[in-house]
Amino acid sequence: MKSSRELFMEHIRTRELSCHCIEVSAIMRALARELGEDEERWASLGLLHDLDFETEKDLATHGKRTADILKAEGYDEAFIRSMLSHNEEGMGVRRESRIDYCLSAADNISGLIYAYALMRKGLDGMEVKGLKKRIKEKSFAAAIRRDLILDIEKAGVPLDKFLEISIRAMQGIAKDIGF
Ligand SMILES: [Fe+2]
């Protein structure tokens, strides 16, 4: 069984996608710590959720090849199911557990924090208040799914707490993602 790091190195080529996966992984690790869940498992899910995105950009198929790779490597069904649920619409796998809601929220908030950091020239000093304004501003990074960010409360994490955790997690990896 290859580690998440090995699979990540093997399948992800572009800097854009590798930064995205590192961000989602860092946020998932921080959420797991907060919730008393398995940090390594949650961080791995974040790192691997978009493993096939460079070849499967079509949402109708995105996730299927990742599932095949993870299955062949011996990753368990619950892990693969959670990965598929981040593309619920395309894969027909519903988000239902805490880890599912956290993955989709992390997937989206990471992009919003990144775009906000570009705008304000860095992650230093970023606060929840400013980030919340960007969430409300629908034209800012318009492709980001606000509904999936707000769904974090279905995982039992208050929105403000989630935003705080996510900002701190991204500040912790600022250098790795070019800030
Ligand atoms: Fe993603």
XYZ file of N, CA and C and ligand atoms in Angstrom:
538
model
N 0.850 -1.205 0.000
C 0.000 0.000 0.000
C 0.882 1.249 0.000
N 0.704 2.063 -1.026
C 1.491 3.304 -1.092
C 0.889 4.345 -0.150
N 1.760 5.141 0.443
C 1.288 6.189 1.348
C 0.622 7.300 0.539
N -0.134 8.133 1.234
C -0.805 9.245 0.541
C 0.238 10.157 -0.109
N 1.361 10.320 0.576
C 2.431 11.169 0.024
C 2.977 10.581 -1.289
N 3.179 9.278 -1.311
C 3.685 8.623 -2.529
C 2.689 8.755 -3.684
N 1.413 8.531 -3.393
C 0.399 8.635 -4.455
C 0.286 10.069 -4.965
N 0.356 10.988 -4.040
C 0.314 12.415 -4.392
C 1.480 12.756 -5.332
N 2.682 12.323 -4.986
C 3.872 12.605 -5.811
C 3.766 11.941 -7.192
N 3.163 10.781 -7.217
C 3.069 10.002 -8.452
C 2.046 10.579 -9.437
N 0.933 11.103 -8.928
C -0.179 11.467 -9.814
C -0.379 12.953 -10.047
N 0.147 13.784 -9.170
C -0.153 15.216 -9.314
C 1.069 15.962 -9.834
N 0.889 16.555 -10.969
C 2.005 17.180 -11.676
C 2.011 18.712 -11.598
N 0.828 19.321 -11.691
C 0.816 20.786 -11.790
C 0.951 21.437 -10.409
N 1.600 22.589 -10.406
C 1.805 23.313 -9.150
C 0.462 23.767 -8.572
N -0.444 24.169 -9.464
C -1.744 24.668 -9.009
C -2.490 23.585 -8.211
N -2.546 22.384 -8.789
C -3.277 21.306 -8.108
C -2.531 20.825 -6.864
N -1.210 20.778 -6.940
C -0.495 20.295 -5.754
C -0.669 21.280 -4.599
N -0.658 22.574 -4.883
C -0.913 23.558 -3.816
C -2.310 23.360 -3.236
N -3.284 23.182 -4.128
C -4.669 23.000 -3.668
C -4.775 21.794 -2.715
N -4.166 20.677 -3.097
C -4.264 19.458 -2.284
C -3.544 19.608 -0.949
N -2.406 20.308 -0.956
C -1.667 20.569 0.289
C -2.507 21.456 1.226
N -3.211 22.414 0.637
C -4.069 23.304 1.436
C -5.218 22.530 2.084
N -5.904 21.730 1.266
C -7.056 20.983 1.791
C -6.582 19.998 2.861
N -5.428 19.406 2.645
C -4.856 18.473 3.614
C -4.551 19.174 4.939
N -3.972 20.356 4.870
C -3.629 21.097 6.096
C -4.894 21.475 6.872
N -5.933 21.879 6.153
C -7.189 22.254 6.818
C -7.844 21.012 7.437
N -7.826 19.902 6.706
C -8.412 18.653 7.224
C -7.665 18.181 8.481
N -6.361 18.296 8.475
C -5.577 17.900 9.658
C -5.976 18.751 10.870
N -6.106 20.053 10.636
C -6.460 20.964 11.727
C -7.881 20.683 12.236
N -8.792 20.351 11.326
C -10.167 20.029 11.741
C -10.183 18.735 12.558
N -9.420 17.746 12.112
C -9.355 16.475 12.838
C -8.829 16.699 14.259
N -7.822 17.548 14.372
C -7.245 17.855 15.689
C -8.317 18.490 16.581
N -9.040 19.446 15.996
C -10.097 20.146 16.739
C -11.191 19.176 17.203
N -11.526 18.225 16.322
C -12.664 17.337 16.593
C -12.263 16.025 17.275
N -10.969 15.857 17.521
C -10.504 14.627 18.153
C -10.580 13.422 17.228
N -10.460 13.678 15.915
C -10.484 12.596 14.922
C -9.049 12.207 14.539
N -8.933 11.247 13.636
C -7.631 10.720 13.209
C -6.956 11.707 12.236
N -5.956 12.426 12.739
C -5.328 13.486 11.934
C -4.699 12.967 10.651
N -4.027 11.829 10.734
C -3.346 11.299 9.535
C -4.354 10.910 8.459
N -5.435 10.274 8.882
C -6.466 9.843 7.936
C -7.134 11.050 7.258
N -7.477 12.044 8.038
C -8.140 13.231 7.496
C -7.190 14.011 6.573
N -5.920 14.109 6.973
C -4.936 14.813 6.138
C -4.720 14.060 4.825
N -4.698 12.735 4.884
C -4.543 11.921 3.674
C -5.722 12.117 2.724
N -6.914 12.153 3.289
C -8.102 12.347 2.447
C -8.021 13.691 1.720
N -7.588 14.715 2.426
C -7.430 16.021 1.790
C -6.385 15.987 0.679
N -5.297 15.294 0.945
C -4.197 15.243 -0.027
C -4.591 14.465 -1.290
N -5.456 13.470 -1.126
C -5.763 12.560 -2.243
C -7.101 12.808 -2.939
N -7.928 13.717 -2.415
C -9.302 13.811 -2.931
C -9.379 14.168 -4.415
N -8.377 14.889 -4.930
C -8.400 15.318 -6.347
C -7.332 14.604 -7.177
N -6.966 13.407 -6.781
C -5.845 12.702 -7.405
C -5.974 12.581 -8.927
N -7.202 12.458 -9.420
C -7.380 12.284 -10.877
C -7.776 13.575 -11.597
N -7.714 14.695 -10.908
C -8.280 15.921 -11.493
C -7.557 16.399 -12.756
N -6.283 16.081 -12.876
C -5.563 16.537 -14.082
C -6.049 15.823 -15.343
N -6.576 14.624 -15.189
C -7.088 13.901 -16.361
C -8.612 13.788 -16.362
N -9.239 14.046 -15.209
C -10.706 13.903 -15.105
C -11.323 15.209 -14.605
N -11.218 16.237 -15.436
C -11.770 17.538 -15.020
C -13.292 17.564 -15.124
N -13.830 16.669 -15.968
C -15.277 16.607 -16.160
C -15.924 16.087 -14.863
N -16.845 16.878 -14.317
C -17.438 16.484 -13.035
C -18.270 15.201 -13.136
N -18.639 14.828 -14.358
C -19.403 13.582 -14.525
C -18.539 12.358 -14.241
N -17.207 12.513 -14.353
C -16.319 11.365 -14.135
C -15.279 11.593 -13.029
N -15.092 12.857 -12.604
C -14.060 13.173 -11.609
C -14.273 12.387 -10.307
N -13.263 11.609 -9.941
C -13.323 10.822 -8.715
C -13.302 9.326 -8.984
N -13.794 8.944 -10.159
C -13.908 7.513 -10.469
C -12.525 6.844 -10.539
N -11.612 7.517 -11.242
C -10.272 6.927 -11.371
C -9.524 6.961 -10.030
N -9.753 8.020 -9.284
C -9.145 8.076 -7.944
C -9.621 6.887 -7.111
N -10.919 6.593 -7.201
C -11.469 5.456 -6.443
C -10.783 4.155 -6.868
N -10.587 3.985 -8.168
C -9.923 2.763 -8.666
C -8.498 2.654 -8.119
N -7.774 3.771 -8.146
C -6.383 3.775 -7.660
C -6.346 3.444 -6.167
N -7.230 4.104 -5.399
C -7.213 3.901 -3.941
C -7.610 2.472 -3.580
N -8.576 1.935 -4.339
C -9.024 0.568 -4.086
C -7.873 -0.420 -4.337
N -7.199 -0.209 -5.478
C -6.077 -1.087 -5.830
C -4.963 -1.023 -4.790
N -4.826 0.125 -4.133
C -3.783 0.296 -3.119
C -4.202 -0.207 -1.736
N -5.473 -0.580 -1.621
C -5.933 -1.118 -0.338
C -6.521 -0.112 0.632
N -6.835 1.090 0.138
C -7.511 2.056 1.015
C -8.925 1.544 1.287
N -9.433 1.805 2.484
C -10.719 1.211 2.856
C -11.903 1.917 2.196
N -13.032 1.226 2.210
C -14.232 1.708 1.520
C -14.762 3.025 2.056
N -14.728 3.192 3.358
C -15.244 4.434 3.948
C -14.406 5.632 3.476
N -13.106 5.430 3.371
C -12.201 6.488 2.909
C -12.541 6.849 1.461
N -12.728 5.825 0.636
C -13.035 6.043 -0.787
C -14.412 6.695 -0.944
N -15.337 6.256 -0.113
C -16.684 6.839 -0.156
C -16.645 8.340 0.170
N -15.883 8.702 1.180
C -15.760 10.120 1.539
C -15.123 10.912 0.393
N -14.102 10.348 -0.224
C -13.467 11.005 -1.372
C -14.515 11.260 -2.471
N -15.304 10.238 -2.790
C -16.312 10.376 -3.858
C -17.372 11.417 -3.498
N -17.684 11.545 -2.218
C -18.751 12.469 -1.811
C -18.376 13.932 -2.035
N -17.095 14.239 -2.245
C -16.746 15.643 -2.515
C -17.216 16.033 -3.913
N -17.506 15.044 -4.755
C -18.166 15.293 -6.040
C -19.507 14.551 -6.032
N -20.319 14.914 -5.048
C -21.617 14.252 -4.854
C -22.462 14.269 -6.129
N -22.479 15.420 -6.787
C -23.324 15.582 -7.971
C -22.888 14.648 -9.095
N -21.582 14.524 -9.305
C -21.085 13.695 -10.398
C -21.056 12.206 -10.075
N -20.691 11.880 -8.840
C -20.495 10.464 -8.470
C -21.722 9.831 -7.813
N -22.699 10.668 -7.472
C -23.919 10.137 -6.865
C -23.701 9.553 -5.475
N -22.657 10.023 -4.799
C -22.404 9.569 -3.423
C -22.675 10.734 -2.482
N -23.653 10.575 -1.643
C -24.093 11.693 -0.801
C -23.137 11.986 0.353
N -22.985 13.285 0.618
C -22.264 13.684 1.826
C -23.165 13.366 3.011
N -22.648 12.651 4.002
C -23.499 12.294 5.134
C -22.775 12.316 6.479
N -21.467 12.157 6.463
C -20.780 12.113 7.760
C -19.970 13.392 7.981
N -19.481 13.509 9.204
C -18.721 14.699 9.586
C -17.521 14.920 8.656
N -16.807 13.833 8.344
C -15.619 13.965 7.496
C -16.008 14.411 6.075
N -17.164 13.973 5.595
C -17.621 14.364 4.247
C -17.876 15.873 4.178
N -18.605 16.369 5.169
C -18.909 17.808 5.178
C -17.634 18.635 5.355
N -16.720 18.126 6.164
C -15.461 18.845 6.375
C -14.642 18.883 5.086
N -14.599 17.778 4.357
C -13.822 17.736 3.109
C -14.359 18.743 2.090
N -15.651 18.761 1.890
C -16.211 19.681 0.894
C -16.059 21.138 1.314
N -16.196 21.390 2.608
C -16.024 22.762 3.095
C -14.553 23.187 2.952
N -13.637 22.289 3.288
C -12.201 22.595 3.166
C -11.814 22.791 1.702
N -12.380 21.971 0.838
C -12.133 22.043 -0.601
C -12.451 23.460 -1.114
N -13.540 24.024 -0.624
C -13.983 25.333 -1.104
C -13.365 26.503 -0.357
N -13.233 26.399 0.963
C -12.680 27.546 1.698
C -11.218 27.771 1.324
N -10.503 26.701 0.990
C -9.083 26.855 0.631
C -8.943 27.773 -0.588
N -9.820 27.599 -1.563
C -9.760 28.437 -2.769
C -10.098 29.889 -2.468
N -11.047 30.069 -1.562
C -11.453 31.428 -1.210
C -10.340 32.139 -0.425
N -9.728 31.423 0.499
C -8.624 32.017 1.276
C -7.454 32.337 0.343
N -7.189 31.444 -0.592
C -6.087 31.668 -1.541
C -6.345 32.934 -2.365
N -7.549 33.050 -2.902
C -7.894 34.223 -3.720
C -7.842 35.508 -2.891
N -8.299 35.428 -1.656
C -8.283 36.587 -0.758
C -6.833 36.965 -0.424
N -5.999 35.958 -0.229
C -4.577 36.216 0.073
C -3.883 36.886 -1.116
N -4.239 36.476 -2.320
C -3.665 37.135 -3.511
C -4.066 38.596 -3.537
N -5.329 38.854 -3.228
C -5.861 40.215 -3.266
C -5.179 41.114 -2.236
N -4.982 40.583 -1.013
C -4.423 41.408 0.071
C -2.916 41.171 0.245
N -2.341 40.483 -0.733
C -0.891 40.251 -0.800
C -0.337 39.503 0.421
N -0.960 38.398 0.736
C -0.410 37.524 1.769
C -1.441 37.031 2.765
N -1.000 36.086 3.573
C -1.882 35.480 4.579
C -1.698 36.111 5.958
N -0.576 36.838 6.141
C -0.296 37.440 7.449
C -1.409 38.390 7.861
N -1.893 38.209 9.073
C -2.898 39.138 9.609
C -4.300 38.941 9.061
N -4.519 37.902 8.267
C -5.871 37.667 7.751
C -6.799 37.322 8.913
N -7.997 37.904 8.895
C -8.941 37.674 9.986
C -10.254 37.117 9.460
N -10.983 36.490 10.371
C -12.276 35.884 10.033
C -13.238 36.923 9.448
N -13.255 38.111 10.034
C -14.185 39.150 9.608
C -14.036 39.473 8.115
N -12.792 39.661 7.688
C -12.533 39.977 6.281
C -12.900 38.818 5.366
N -12.607 37.614 5.828
C -12.923 36.433 5.021
C -14.434 36.259 4.875
N -15.165 36.550 5.944
C -16.634 36.452 5.877
C -17.214 37.430 4.856
N -16.599 38.594 4.772
C -17.059 39.576 3.775
C -16.884 39.018 2.370
N -15.772 38.316 2.135
C -15.509 37.732 0.796
C -16.513 36.622 0.495
N -16.947 35.908 1.547
C -17.951 34.850 1.347
C -19.265 35.490 0.889
N -19.607 36.605 1.522
C -20.880 37.280 1.204
C -20.837 37.964 -0.158
N -19.634 38.343 -0.593
C -19.472 39.050 -1.868
C -19.484 38.016 -3.004
N -20.665 37.789 -3.564
C -20.860 36.678 -4.504
C -19.972 36.741 -5.758
N -19.598 37.972 -6.163
C -18.796 38.107 -7.379
C -17.310 37.796 -7.125
N -16.907 37.742 -5.855
C -15.508 37.434 -5.524
C -15.288 35.926 -5.612
N -14.317 35.501 -6.458
C -14.071 34.063 -6.664
C -15.407 33.337 -6.808
N -16.145 33.745 -7.830
C -17.549 33.346 -7.986
C -17.769 31.842 -8.107
N -16.748 31.107 -8.549
C -16.913 29.659 -8.738
C -16.902 28.875 -7.424
N -16.464 29.526 -6.353
C -16.390 28.830 -5.060
C -17.797 28.598 -4.503
N -18.060 27.360 -4.093
C -19.397 26.982 -3.592
C -19.606 27.446 -2.151
N -20.286 28.564 -1.986
C -20.585 29.089 -0.646
C -21.459 28.120 0.145
N -22.375 27.441 -0.547
C -23.276 26.519 0.170
C -22.482 25.408 0.877
N -21.421 24.942 0.216
C -20.640 23.852 0.816
C -19.769 24.349 1.970
N -19.401 25.638 1.942
C -18.685 26.228 3.077
C -19.633 26.317 4.280
N -20.845 26.810 4.033
C -21.821 26.985 5.125
C -22.271 25.644 5.698
N -22.207 24.593 4.869
C -22.572 23.235 5.326
C -21.651 22.695 6.414
N -20.551 23.398 6.713
C -19.641 22.946 7.771
C -20.403 22.796 9.091
N -21.477 23.565 9.248
C -22.236 23.476 10.500
C -22.916 22.116 10.640
N -23.123 21.414 9.496
C -23.679 20.051 9.562
C -22.661 19.076 10.162
N -21.392 19.489 10.175
C -20.356 18.669 10.818
C -20.220 19.062 12.291
N -21.067 19.994 12.732
C -21.022 20.423 14.132
C -19.944 21.439 14.433
N -19.411 22.060 13.377
C -18.372 23.078 13.581
C -18.991 24.443 13.244
N -19.031 25.369 14.207
C -19.579 26.702 13.901
C -18.752 27.375 12.796
N -19.432 28.137 11.939
C -18.755 28.742 10.785
C -17.524 29.557 11.187
N -17.662 30.418 12.190
C -16.531 31.268 12.579
C -15.330 30.440 13.033
N -15.611 29.369 13.751
C -14.548 28.479 14.228
C -13.845 27.830 13.023
N -14.643 27.400 12.064
C -14.100 26.777 10.860
C -13.213 27.757 10.088
N -13.667 28.989 9.961
C -12.890 29.987 9.212
C -11.570 30.274 9.928
N -11.639 30.371 11.245
C -10.431 30.605 12.055
C -9.438 29.451 11.868
N -9.928 28.230 11.976
C -9.071 27.042 11.832
C -8.452 27.011 10.429
N -9.250 27.336 9.430
C -8.780 27.257 8.042
C -7.720 28.321 7.742
N -7.948 29.536 8.233
C -6.951 30.607 8.028
C -5.630 30.206 8.693
N -5.704 29.747 9.952
C -4.474 29.370 10.675
C -3.762 28.215 9.974
N -4.533 27.259 9.472
C -3.924 26.101 8.795
C -3.180 26.560 7.543
N -3.776 27.475 6.799
C -3.115 27.953 5.578
C -1.933 28.844 5.907
N -2.016 29.601 6.989
C -0.854 30.398 7.404
C 0.319 29.489 7.765
N -0.009 28.320 8.296
C 1.037 27.366 8.683
C 1.780 26.749 7.520
N 1.204 26.813 6.330
C 1.864 26.249 5.143
C 2.124 27.336 4.089
N 2.101 28.605 4.532
C 2.223 29.749 3.609
C 3.393 29.594 2.625
N 4.526 29.192 3.150
C 5.713 29.097 2.293
C 5.548 28.015 1.222
N 4.908 26.915 1.596
C 4.718 25.794 0.649
C 3.806 26.178 -0.521
N 2.935 27.171 -0.302
C 1.994 27.539 -1.366
C 2.324 28.906 -1.978
N 3.528 29.364 -1.716
C 4.018 30.552 -2.415
C 3.700 31.902 -1.785
N 3.359 31.919 -0.492
C 3.126 33.221 0.164
C 4.236 33.543 1.158
Fe -10.431 19.839 -4.455
